[in-house]
């Protein structure tokens, strides 16, 4: 059974640019959540998508957005990149039912460096 | 209300020893409490998890102890091995996770 696949693994972008990260969930999982991991702030919840709709949202500025496609694959976009956006971006997939956190599986992440 | 406090920040244990990591939470609505293990360059991997209606859960060398009244839970790693050297995160949540700040464990051979 394939795990959660995130692409690309590494990215280097310049301040002011925008970036799109991709996440393919485990087959059959309908919920995709995104987290940002930094040494200073730890792991922080960005948002969750379920059935192509954003179901929950964390406390990040509007520069961070996402979407989910009909095959449950998800993309996350960050516009007008800032140095502080440098982080490991993780996505996690789950079935998405009432006990959504059960079976939550993370991908290996995309390491974004903003220069 | 949303914080999960984790301690210690780092831990050094001899091979064969017991590693203990503690977490405390505030929000009584949380209904799922997992522990994740993360190696450098990898995403967090689920180790073991517990629900609040259970006081202890054991899977192999890993045990979660849960104290609902104190709003605390802990991870015990028995017979710690050098391969257990990693960063461990506790988490708590309902529809999303609030993560602890992580414990860097080093097991000496």
Tab-separated table of N, CA and C in Angstrom, chain A residues 6-14 17-22 76-78 81 85-89 109-115:
chain	number	residue	atom	x	y	z
A	6	UNK	N	4.586	13.284	-1.340
A	6	UNK	CA	4.683	14.732	-1.474
A	6	UNK	C	5.764	15.069	-2.500
A	7	UNK	N	5.444	15.999	-3.362
A	7	UNK	CA	6.422	16.464	-4.351
A	7	UNK	C	6.380	17.984	-4.455
A	8	UNK	N	7.512	18.632	-4.750
A	8	UNK	CA	8.840	18.011	-4.770
A	8	UNK	C	9.356	17.798	-3.342
A	9	UNK	N	10.474	17.156	-3.186
A	9	UNK	CA	11.059	16.963	-1.857
A	9	UNK	C	11.760	18.223	-1.373
A	10	UNK	N	12.370	18.935	-2.303
A	10	UNK	CA	13.115	20.145	-1.960
A	10	UNK	C	12.800	21.249	-2.966
A	11	UNK	N	12.767	22.475	-2.443
A	11	UNK	CA	12.513	23.646	-3.279
A	11	UNK	C	13.314	24.821	-2.740
A	12	UNK	N	13.888	25.581	-3.646
A	12	UNK	CA	14.504	26.842	-3.254
A	12	UNK	C	13.837	27.936	-4.067
A	13	UNK	N	13.296	28.922	-3.371
A	13	UNK	CA	12.593	30.027	-4.031
A	13	UNK	C	13.131	31.352	-3.509
A	14	UNK	N	12.865	32.394	-4.271
A	14	UNK	CA	13.280	33.744	-3.908
A	14	UNK	C	12.120	34.480	-3.265
A	17	UNK	N	8.368	35.402	-4.643
A	17	UNK	CA	7.822	34.427	-5.588
A	17	UNK	C	6.669	33.659	-4.942
A	18	UNK	N	6.042	32.817	-5.741
A	18	UNK	CA	5.022	31.924	-5.207
A	18	UNK	C	5.434	30.484	-5.463
A	19	UNK	N	4.826	29.565	-4.700
A	19	UNK	CA	5.218	28.169	-4.815
A	19	UNK	C	3.983	27.287	-4.648
A	20	UNK	N	3.994	26.160	-5.336
A	20	UNK	CA	2.907	25.181	-5.218
A	20	UNK	C	3.493	23.832	-4.844
A	21	UNK	N	2.951	23.250	-3.795
A	21	UNK	CA	3.384	21.940	-3.312
A	21	UNK	C	2.252	20.941	-3.537
A	22	UNK	N	2.623	19.692	-3.766
A	22	UNK	CA	1.623	18.688	-4.100
A	22	UNK	C	1.636	17.540	-3.100
A	76	UNK	N	-0.925	22.824	-2.188
A	76	UNK	CA	-0.848	23.969	-1.296
A	76	UNK	C	-0.049	25.049	-2.018
A	77	UNK	N	-0.520	26.274	-1.930
A	77	UNK	CA	0.133	27.394	-2.591
A	77	UNK	C	0.520	28.446	-1.557
A	78	UNK	N	1.707	28.976	-1.710
A	78	UNK	CA	2.123	30.107	-0.882
A	78	UNK	C	2.530	31.224	-1.835
A	81	UNK	N	6.303	34.938	-1.221
A	81	UNK	CA	7.110	34.242	-0.218
A	81	UNK	C	7.944	35.193	0.620
A	85	UNK	N	8.916	31.844	5.666
A	85	UNK	CA	8.146	30.708	5.145
A	85	UNK	C	9.019	29.480	4.941
A	86	UNK	N	10.316	29.641	5.113
A	86	UNK	CA	11.227	28.494	5.002
A	86	UNK	C	10.856	27.469	6.068
A	87	UNK	N	10.556	26.271	5.638
A	87	UNK	CA	10.055	25.255	6.572
A	87	UNK	C	9.934	23.922	5.857
A	88	UNK	N	9.628	22.907	6.650
A	88	UNK	CA	9.228	21.611	6.107
A	88	UNK	C	7.709	21.596	6.080
A	89	UNK	N	7.142	21.413	4.921
A	89	UNK	CA	5.681	21.371	4.792
A	89	UNK	C	5.251	19.917	4.667
A	109	UNK	N	7.283	15.107	3.433
A	109	UNK	CA	7.384	16.553	3.448
A	109	UNK	C	8.101	17.151	2.248
A	110	UNK	N	7.887	18.434	2.085
A	110	UNK	CA	8.619	19.244	1.105
A	110	UNK	C	9.408	20.279	1.881
A	111	UNK	N	10.707	20.275	1.687
A	111	UNK	CA	11.578	21.248	2.364
A	111	UNK	C	11.660	22.486	1.487
A	112	UNK	N	11.061	23.586	1.930
A	112	UNK	CA	11.067	24.853	1.188
A	112	UNK	C	12.077	25.797	1.820
A	113	UNK	N	12.974	26.304	1.016
A	113	UNK	CA	13.930	27.313	1.454
A	113	UNK	C	13.685	28.579	0.647
A	114	UNK	N	13.462	29.679	1.357
A	114	UNK	CA	13.249	30.974	0.710
A	114	UNK	C	14.497	31.821	0.915
A	115	UNK	N	15.064	32.299	-0.177
A	115	UNK	CA	16.317	33.075	-0.087
A	115	UNK	C	16.109	34.519	-0.586
